[in-house]
mmCIF file with all atom_site columns, C-alpha atoms and ligand atoms in Angstrom:
data_model
loop_
_atom_site.group_PDB
_atom_site.id
_atom_site.type_symbol
_atom_site.label_atom_id
_atom_site.label_alt_id
_atom_site.label_comp_id
_atom_site.label_asym_id
_atom_site.label_entity_id
_atom_site.label_seq_id
_atom_site.pdbx_PDB_ins_code
_atom_site.Cartn_x
_atom_site.Cartn_y
_atom_site.Cartn_z
_atom_site.occupancy
_atom_site.B_iso_or_equiv
_atom_site.pdbx_formal_charge
_atom_site.auth_seq_id
_atom_site.auth_comp_id
_atom_site.auth_asym_id
_atom_site.auth_atom_id
_atom_site.pdbx_PDB_model_num
ATOM   1   C CA . MET A 1 1   ? 7.493   12.404 4.944  1.00 96.00 ? 869  MET A CA 1
ATOM   2   C CA . ILE A 1 2   ? 8.223   14.901 7.714  1.00 98.00 ? 870  ILE A CA 1
ATOM   3   C CA . ALA A 1 3   ? 6.019   17.725 8.962  1.00 98.00 ? 871  ALA A CA 1
ATOM   4   C CA . ILE A 1 4   ? 7.958   20.851 9.950  1.00 99.00 ? 872  ILE A CA 1
ATOM   5   C CA . GLY A 1 5   ? 6.789   24.150 11.373 1.00 99.00 ? 873  GLY A CA 1
ATOM   6   C CA . SER A 1 6   ? 7.934   27.165 13.325 1.00 99.00 ? 874  SER A CA 1
ATOM   7   C CA . ASP A 1 7   ? 6.933   30.543 14.633 1.00 98.00 ? 875  ASP A CA 1
ATOM   8   C CA . HIS A 1 8   ? 9.095   33.619 13.973 1.00 98.00 ? 876  HIS A CA 1
ATOM   9   C CA . GLY A 1 9   ? 11.435  32.625 16.843 1.00 98.00 ? 877  GLY A CA 1
ATOM   10  C CA . GLY A 1 10  ? 12.302  29.392 15.053 1.00 98.00 ? 878  GLY A CA 1
ATOM   11  C CA . PHE A 1 11  ? 11.996  30.671 11.502 1.00 98.00 ? 879  PHE A CA 1
ATOM   12  C CA . GLU A 1 12  ? 15.696  31.133 10.769 1.00 98.00 ? 880  GLU A CA 1
ATOM   13  C CA . LEU A 1 13  ? 16.760  27.773 12.208 1.00 98.00 ? 881  LEU A CA 1
ATOM   14  C CA . LYS A 1 14  ? 13.912  26.115 10.311 1.00 99.00 ? 882  LYS A CA 1
ATOM   15  C CA . GLN A 1 15  ? 15.497  27.291 7.036  1.00 98.00 ? 883  GLN A CA 1
ATOM   16  C CA . THR A 1 16  ? 18.732  25.559 8.048  1.00 98.00 ? 884  THR A CA 1
ATOM   17  C CA . VAL A 1 17  ? 16.870  22.366 9.016  1.00 98.00 ? 885  VAL A CA 1
ATOM   18  C CA . MET A 1 18  ? 14.843  22.352 5.781  1.00 98.00 ? 886  MET A CA 1
ATOM   19  C CA . LYS A 1 19  ? 18.058  22.783 3.746  1.00 98.00 ? 887  LYS A CA 1
ATOM   20  C CA . TYR A 1 20  ? 19.511  19.772 5.577  1.00 98.00 ? 888  TYR A CA 1
ATOM   21  C CA . LEU A 1 21  ? 16.356  17.726 4.910  1.00 98.00 ? 889  LEU A CA 1
ATOM   22  C CA . GLN A 1 22  ? 16.355  18.674 1.241  1.00 98.00 ? 890  GLN A CA 1
ATOM   23  C CA . GLU A 1 23  ? 20.046  17.882 0.764  1.00 98.00 ? 891  GLU A CA 1
ATOM   24  C CA . ASN A 1 24  ? 19.661  14.526 2.490  1.00 98.00 ? 892  ASN A CA 1
ATOM   25  C CA . GLY A 1 25  ? 16.668  13.261 0.548  1.00 98.00 ? 893  GLY A CA 1
ATOM   26  C CA . TYR A 1 26  ? 13.999  13.705 3.230  1.00 98.00 ? 894  TYR A CA 1
ATOM   27  C CA . GLU A 1 27  ? 10.598  14.781 1.962  1.00 98.00 ? 895  GLU A CA 1
ATOM   28  C CA . PHE A 1 28  ? 8.815   17.335 4.131  1.00 98.00 ? 896  PHE A CA 1
ATOM   29  C CA . ARG A 1 29  ? 5.901   19.737 4.275  1.00 98.00 ? 897  ARG A CA 1
ATOM   30  C CA . ASP A 1 30  ? 6.344   23.175 5.807  1.00 98.00 ? 898  ASP A CA 1
ATOM   31  C CA . PHE A 1 31  ? 3.365   24.097 8.013  1.00 98.00 ? 899  PHE A CA 1
ATOM   32  C CA . GLY A 1 32  ? 4.595   27.707 8.274  1.00 97.00 ? 900  GLY A CA 1
ATOM   33  C CA . CYS A 1 33  ? 5.316   30.318 9.246  1.00 98.00 ? 901  CYS A CA 1
ATOM   34  C CA . PHE A 1 34  ? 6.496   31.446 5.842  1.00 98.00 ? 902  PHE A CA 1
ATOM   35  C CA . THR A 1 35  ? 7.994   34.844 6.718  1.00 98.00 ? 903  THR A CA 1
ATOM   36  C CA . PRO A 1 36  ? 9.948   36.064 9.786  1.00 98.00 ? 904  PRO A CA 1
ATOM   37  C CA . ASP A 1 37  ? 6.915   38.154 10.846 1.00 98.00 ? 905  ASP A CA 1
ATOM   38  C CA . SER A 1 38  ? 5.502   37.546 14.302 1.00 98.00 ? 906  SER A CA 1
ATOM   39  C CA . VAL A 1 39  ? 2.966   34.714 14.642 1.00 98.00 ? 907  VAL A CA 1
ATOM   40  C CA . ASP A 1 40  ? 1.474   32.816 17.580 1.00 98.00 ? 908  ASP A CA 1
ATOM   41  C CA . TYR A 1 41  ? 3.112   29.406 18.057 1.00 98.00 ? 909  TYR A CA 1
ATOM   42  C CA . PRO A 1 42  ? -0.170  27.567 18.892 1.00 98.00 ? 910  PRO A CA 1
ATOM   43  C CA . ASP A 1 43  ? -1.442  28.412 15.392 1.00 98.00 ? 911  ASP A CA 1
ATOM   44  C CA . VAL A 1 44  ? 1.395   26.380 13.869 1.00 98.00 ? 912  VAL A CA 1
ATOM   45  C CA . ALA A 1 45  ? 1.780   23.673 16.522 1.00 98.00 ? 913  ALA A CA 1
ATOM   46  C CA . LEU A 1 46  ? -1.865  22.565 16.466 1.00 98.00 ? 914  LEU A CA 1
ATOM   47  C CA . PRO A 1 47  ? -2.269  21.727 12.753 1.00 98.00 ? 915  PRO A CA 1
ATOM   48  C CA . LEU A 1 48  ? 1.123   20.037 12.693 1.00 98.00 ? 916  LEU A CA 1
ATOM   49  C CA . ALA A 1 49  ? 0.295   17.971 15.788 1.00 98.00 ? 917  ALA A CA 1
ATOM   50  C CA . GLN A 1 50  ? -3.050  17.005 14.245 1.00 98.00 ? 918  GLN A CA 1
ATOM   51  C CA . SER A 1 51  ? -1.278  15.830 11.101 1.00 98.00 ? 919  SER A CA 1
ATOM   52  C CA . ILE A 1 52  ? 0.846   13.508 13.250 1.00 98.00 ? 920  ILE A CA 1
ATOM   53  C CA . VAL A 1 53  ? -2.006  11.932 15.210 1.00 97.00 ? 921  VAL A CA 1
ATOM   54  C CA . SER A 1 54  ? -4.092  11.530 12.052 1.00 98.00 ? 922  SER A CA 1
ATOM   55  C CA . GLY A 1 55  ? -1.255  9.413  10.643 1.00 98.00 ? 923  GLY A CA 1
ATOM   56  C CA . GLU A 1 56  ? -0.641  11.756 7.701  1.00 98.00 ? 924  GLU A CA 1
ATOM   57  C CA . PHE A 1 57  ? 2.930   12.256 8.911  1.00 98.00 ? 925  PHE A CA 1
ATOM   58  C CA . LYS A 1 58  ? 5.012   9.871  11.024 1.00 97.00 ? 926  LYS A CA 1
ATOM   59  C CA . ARG A 1 59  ? 7.451   12.461 12.378 1.00 98.00 ? 927  ARG A CA 1
ATOM   60  C CA . GLY A 1 60  ? 7.333   16.191 12.972 1.00 98.00 ? 928  GLY A CA 1
ATOM   61  C CA . ILE A 1 61  ? 9.762   18.970 13.817 1.00 99.00 ? 929  ILE A CA 1
ATOM   62  C CA . LEU A 1 62  ? 8.620   22.174 15.528 1.00 99.00 ? 930  LEU A CA 1
ATOM   63  C CA . LEU A 1 63  ? 10.719  25.213 16.321 1.00 99.00 ? 931  LEU A CA 1
ATOM   64  C CA . CYS A 1 64  ? 10.085  28.375 18.325 1.00 98.00 ? 932  CYS A CA 1
ATOM   65  C CA . GLY A 1 65  ? 12.392  30.703 20.242 1.00 98.00 ? 933  GLY A CA 1
ATOM   66  C CA . THR A 1 66  ? 12.962  28.401 23.209 1.00 98.00 ? 934  THR A CA 1
ATOM   67  C CA . GLY A 1 67  ? 10.963  25.379 22.054 1.00 98.00 ? 935  GLY A CA 1
ATOM   68  C CA . ILE A 1 68  ? 8.896   25.642 25.215 1.00 98.00 ? 936  ILE A CA 1
ATOM   69  C CA . GLY A 1 69  ? 5.711   27.090 23.751 1.00 98.00 ? 937  GLY A CA 1
ATOM   70  C CA . MET A 1 70  ? 5.676   24.564 20.911 1.00 98.00 ? 938  MET A CA 1
ATOM   71  C CA . SER A 1 71  ? 6.201   21.745 23.461 1.00 98.00 ? 939  SER A CA 1
ATOM   72  C CA . MET A 1 72  ? 3.346   22.937 25.632 1.00 98.00 ? 940  MET A CA 1
ATOM   73  C CA . VAL A 1 73  ? 0.914   23.037 22.733 1.00 98.00 ? 941  VAL A CA 1
ATOM   74  C CA . ALA A 1 74  ? 2.003   19.866 20.934 1.00 98.00 ? 942  ALA A CA 1
ATOM   75  C CA . ASN A 1 75  ? 1.891   17.761 24.081 1.00 97.00 ? 943  ASN A CA 1
ATOM   76  C CA . LYS A 1 76  ? -1.739  18.778 24.695 1.00 95.00 ? 944  LYS A CA 1
ATOM   77  C CA . ILE A 1 77  ? -2.806  16.759 21.664 1.00 96.00 ? 945  ILE A CA 1
ATOM   78  C CA . PRO A 1 78  ? -3.518  13.129 22.604 1.00 95.00 ? 946  PRO A CA 1
ATOM   79  C CA . GLY A 1 79  ? -1.160  10.834 20.728 1.00 96.00 ? 947  GLY A CA 1
ATOM   80  C CA . VAL A 1 80  ? 1.608   13.394 20.454 1.00 98.00 ? 948  VAL A CA 1
ATOM   81  C CA . ARG A 1 81  ? 4.860   12.702 22.254 1.00 98.00 ? 949  ARG A CA 1
ATOM   82  C CA . ALA A 1 82  ? 6.877   15.843 21.625 1.00 98.00 ? 950  ALA A CA 1
ATOM   83  C CA . ALA A 1 83  ? 10.452  16.096 22.886 1.00 99.00 ? 951  ALA A CA 1
ATOM   84  C CA . LEU A 1 84  ? 12.273  19.399 23.336 1.00 99.00 ? 952  LEU A CA 1
ATOM   85  C CA . CYS A 1 85  ? 15.924  18.507 22.774 1.00 98.00 ? 953  CYS A CA 1
ATOM   86  C CA . GLY A 1 86  ? 19.063  20.564 23.157 1.00 98.00 ? 954  GLY A CA 1
ATOM   87  C CA . ASP A 1 87  ? 21.509  17.702 22.649 1.00 98.00 ? 955  ASP A CA 1
ATOM   88  C CA . SER A 1 88  ? 21.874  14.676 20.395 1.00 98.00 ? 956  SER A CA 1
ATOM   89  C CA . TYR A 1 89  ? 21.821  12.076 23.185 1.00 98.00 ? 957  TYR A CA 1
ATOM   90  C CA . SER A 1 90  ? 18.378  13.270 24.286 1.00 98.00 ? 958  SER A CA 1
ATOM   91  C CA . ALA A 1 91  ? 17.189  13.260 20.668 1.00 98.00 ? 959  ALA A CA 1
ATOM   92  C CA . HIS A 1 92  ? 18.276  9.633  20.323 1.00 98.00 ? 960  HIS A CA 1
ATOM   93  C CA . MET A 1 93  ? 16.712  8.551  23.603 1.00 98.00 ? 961  MET A CA 1
ATOM   94  C CA . ALA A 1 94  ? 13.527  10.508 22.887 1.00 98.00 ? 962  ALA A CA 1
ATOM   95  C CA . VAL A 1 95  ? 12.871  8.021  20.104 1.00 98.00 ? 963  VAL A CA 1
ATOM   96  C CA . GLU A 1 96  ? 14.518  4.874  21.481 1.00 98.00 ? 964  GLU A CA 1
ATOM   97  C CA . HIS A 1 97  ? 12.752  5.051  24.852 1.00 98.00 ? 965  HIS A CA 1
ATOM   98  C CA . ASN A 1 98  ? 9.904   7.554  24.450 1.00 98.00 ? 966  ASN A CA 1
ATOM   99  C CA . ASN A 1 99  ? 8.871   6.971  20.836 1.00 98.00 ? 967  ASN A CA 1
ATOM   100 C CA . ALA A 1 100 ? 8.760   10.753 20.338 1.00 98.00 ? 968  ALA A CA 1
ATOM   101 C CA . ASN A 1 101 ? 6.808   11.622 17.213 1.00 98.00 ? 969  ASN A CA 1
ATOM   102 C CA . ILE A 1 102 ? 7.693   15.319 17.287 1.00 99.00 ? 970  ILE A CA 1
ATOM   103 C CA . LEU A 1 103 ? 11.132  16.851 17.846 1.00 99.00 ? 971  LEU A CA 1
ATOM   104 C CA . ILE A 1 104 ? 11.181  20.383 19.200 1.00 99.00 ? 972  ILE A CA 1
ATOM   105 C CA . LEU A 1 105 ? 14.074  22.801 18.873 1.00 99.00 ? 973  LEU A CA 1
ATOM   106 C CA . GLY A 1 106 ? 14.699  26.232 20.378 1.00 98.00 ? 974  GLY A CA 1
ATOM   107 C CA . GLY A 1 107 ? 15.759  28.474 17.518 1.00 98.00 ? 975  GLY A CA 1
ATOM   108 C CA . ARG A 1 108 ? 17.258  31.000 19.941 1.00 98.00 ? 976  ARG A CA 1
ATOM   109 C CA . VAL A 1 109 ? 18.912  28.301 22.041 1.00 98.00 ? 977  VAL A CA 1
ATOM   110 C CA . VAL A 1 110 ? 20.759  25.890 19.773 1.00 98.00 ? 978  VAL A CA 1
ATOM   111 C CA . GLY A 1 111 ? 23.103  26.882 16.956 1.00 98.00 ? 979  GLY A CA 1
ATOM   112 C CA . PRO A 1 112 ? 22.766  25.527 13.415 1.00 98.00 ? 980  PRO A CA 1
ATOM   113 C CA . GLY A 1 113 ? 25.481  22.859 13.717 1.00 98.00 ? 981  GLY A CA 1
ATOM   114 C CA . LEU A 1 114 ? 24.087  21.351 16.893 1.00 98.00 ? 982  LEU A CA 1
ATOM   115 C CA . ALA A 1 115 ? 20.537  21.586 15.536 1.00 98.00 ? 983  ALA A CA 1
ATOM   116 C CA . ILE A 1 116 ? 21.456  19.534 12.461 1.00 98.00 ? 984  ILE A CA 1
ATOM   117 C CA . SER A 1 117 ? 23.165  16.927 14.604 1.00 98.00 ? 985  SER A CA 1
ATOM   118 C CA . ILE A 1 118 ? 20.032  16.727 16.809 1.00 99.00 ? 986  ILE A CA 1
ATOM   119 C CA . VAL A 1 119 ? 17.732  16.427 13.776 1.00 98.00 ? 987  VAL A CA 1
ATOM   120 C CA . GLU A 1 120 ? 19.926  13.797 12.122 1.00 98.00 ? 988  GLU A CA 1
ATOM   121 C CA . THR A 1 121 ? 20.075  11.741 15.325 1.00 98.00 ? 989  THR A CA 1
ATOM   122 C CA . TYR A 1 122 ? 16.329  12.034 15.877 1.00 98.00 ? 990  TYR A CA 1
ATOM   123 C CA . LEU A 1 123 ? 15.453  10.935 12.335 1.00 98.00 ? 991  LEU A CA 1
ATOM   124 C CA . LYS A 1 124 ? 17.801  7.939  12.395 1.00 98.00 ? 992  LYS A CA 1
ATOM   125 C CA . ALA A 1 125 ? 16.742  6.625  15.817 1.00 98.00 ? 993  ALA A CA 1
ATOM   126 C CA . THR A 1 126 ? 14.233  3.793  16.249 1.00 98.00 ? 994  THR A CA 1
ATOM   127 C CA . PHE A 1 127 ? 11.896  2.881  19.097 1.00 98.00 ? 995  PHE A CA 1
ATOM   128 C CA . ALA A 1 128 ? 13.207  0.015  21.246 1.00 98.00 ? 996  ALA A CA 1
ATOM   129 C CA . GLU A 1 129 ? 9.752   -1.463 22.079 1.00 94.00 ? 997  GLU A CA 1
ATOM   130 C CA . GLY A 1 130 ? 9.725   -3.998 24.993 1.00 96.00 ? 998  GLY A CA 1
ATOM   131 C CA . ARG A 1 131 ? 9.457   -2.372 28.427 1.00 96.00 ? 999  ARG A CA 1
ATOM   132 C CA . HIS A 1 132 ? 9.295   1.038  26.777 1.00 97.00 ? 1000 HIS A CA 1
ATOM   133 C CA . ARG A 1 133 ? 6.058   0.087  24.977 1.00 97.00 ? 1001 ARG A CA 1
ATOM   134 C CA . VAL A 1 134 ? 4.513   -0.643 28.374 1.00 98.00 ? 1002 VAL A CA 1
ATOM   135 C CA . ARG A 1 135 ? 5.436   2.875  29.514 1.00 98.00 ? 1003 ARG A CA 1
ATOM   136 C CA . ILE A 1 136 ? 4.086   4.499  26.351 1.00 98.00 ? 1004 ILE A CA 1
ATOM   137 C CA . ASP A 1 137 ? 0.845   2.586  26.864 1.00 97.00 ? 1005 ASP A CA 1
ATOM   138 C CA . LYS A 1 138 ? 0.672   4.123  30.339 1.00 97.00 ? 1006 LYS A CA 1
ATOM   139 C CA . ILE A 1 139 ? 0.993   7.605  28.802 1.00 96.00 ? 1007 ILE A CA 1
ATOM   140 C CA . THR A 1 140 ? -1.876  6.753  26.459 1.00 95.00 ? 1008 THR A CA 1
ATOM   141 C CA . LYS A 1 141 ? -3.935  5.607  29.441 1.00 95.00 ? 1009 LYS A CA 1
ATOM   142 C CA . ILE A 1 142 ? -3.283  8.921  31.223 1.00 94.00 ? 1010 ILE A CA 1
ATOM   143 C CA . GLU A 1 143 ? -4.326  10.810 28.079 1.00 92.00 ? 1011 GLU A CA 1
ATOM   144 C CA . LYS A 1 144 ? -7.585  8.883  27.955 1.00 91.00 ? 1012 LYS A CA 1
ATOM   145 C CA . GLU A 1 145 ? -8.287  9.578  31.634 1.00 91.00 ? 1013 GLU A CA 1
ATOM   146 C CA . TYR A 1 146 ? -7.376  13.271 31.733 1.00 87.00 ? 1014 TYR A CA 1
ATOM   147 C CA . LEU A 1 147 ? -7.888  14.668 28.247 1.00 75.00 ? 1015 LEU A CA 1
ATOM   148 C CA . ARG A 1 148 ? -11.082 14.895 26.304 1.00 69.00 ? 1016 ARG A CA 1
ATOM   149 C CA . VAL A 1 149 ? -10.390 12.702 23.293 1.00 58.00 ? 1017 VAL A CA 1
ATOM   150 C CA . LYS A 1 150 ? -12.111 13.917 20.132 1.00 61.00 ? 1018 LYS A CA 1
ATOM   151 C CA . GLY A 1 151 ? -14.114 11.604 17.930 1.00 56.00 ? 1019 GLY A CA 1
HETATM 152 C C1 . LIG B 2 .   ? 8.351   34.441 20.560 1.00 97.69 ? 633  LIG B C1 1
HETATM 153 O O1 . LIG B 2 .   ? 8.896   35.656 20.909 1.00 97.69 ? 633  LIG B O1 1
HETATM 154 C C2 . LIG B 2 .   ? 8.661   33.396 21.606 1.00 97.69 ? 633  LIG B C2 1
HETATM 155 O O2 . LIG B 2 .   ? 7.932   33.650 22.758 1.00 97.69 ? 633  LIG B O2 1
HETATM 156 C C3 . LIG B 2 .   ? 8.347   31.997 21.070 1.00 97.69 ? 633  LIG B C3 1
HETATM 157 O O3 . LIG B 2 .   ? 9.088   31.784 19.914 1.00 97.69 ? 633  LIG B O3 1
HETATM 158 C C4 . LIG B 2 .   ? 8.681   30.845 21.967 1.00 97.69 ? 633  LIG B C4 1
HETATM 159 O O4 . LIG B 2 .   ? 9.976   30.925 22.472 1.00 97.69 ? 633  LIG B O4 1
HETATM 160 C C5 . LIG B 2 .   ? 7.690   30.536 22.997 1.00 97.69 ? 633  LIG B C5 1
HETATM 161 O O5 . LIG B 2 .   ? 7.820   29.578 23.767 1.00 97.69 ? 633  LIG B O5 1
#
């Protein structure tokens, strides 16, 4: 089950991504926005990021105009490893090496064809473990030291 969300800047590309998910048998929940009207990206990024760290969803996809705002917000939440990707190689490596649990796309940056290729690559990639686990553990350690962890 995939969590997906966008602001107005990513709204149109999100429709394309959701169509791809639907046609390829992926289940997903849309965290909004639900119309092309202007919204603030933190209001979508936060609940989606929380649903990832709570374990409700294993993978998420966030879209805004550039992907930058969504990245900034999502990566503030301890346990989130959000990767803004503009190419398929990065999307693959974001999972294989960085165990990225959220993919971020810039709806005004990448076209629909490239976006689908990025999403497909991201969803099919697997984490390599080994030395990369050690590095992820170091990210977790930094989160614990520098961010106030709730609970
Ligand atoms: C909205 O105009 C735009 O600022 C937003 O979608 C995003 O690109 C922010 O990073």
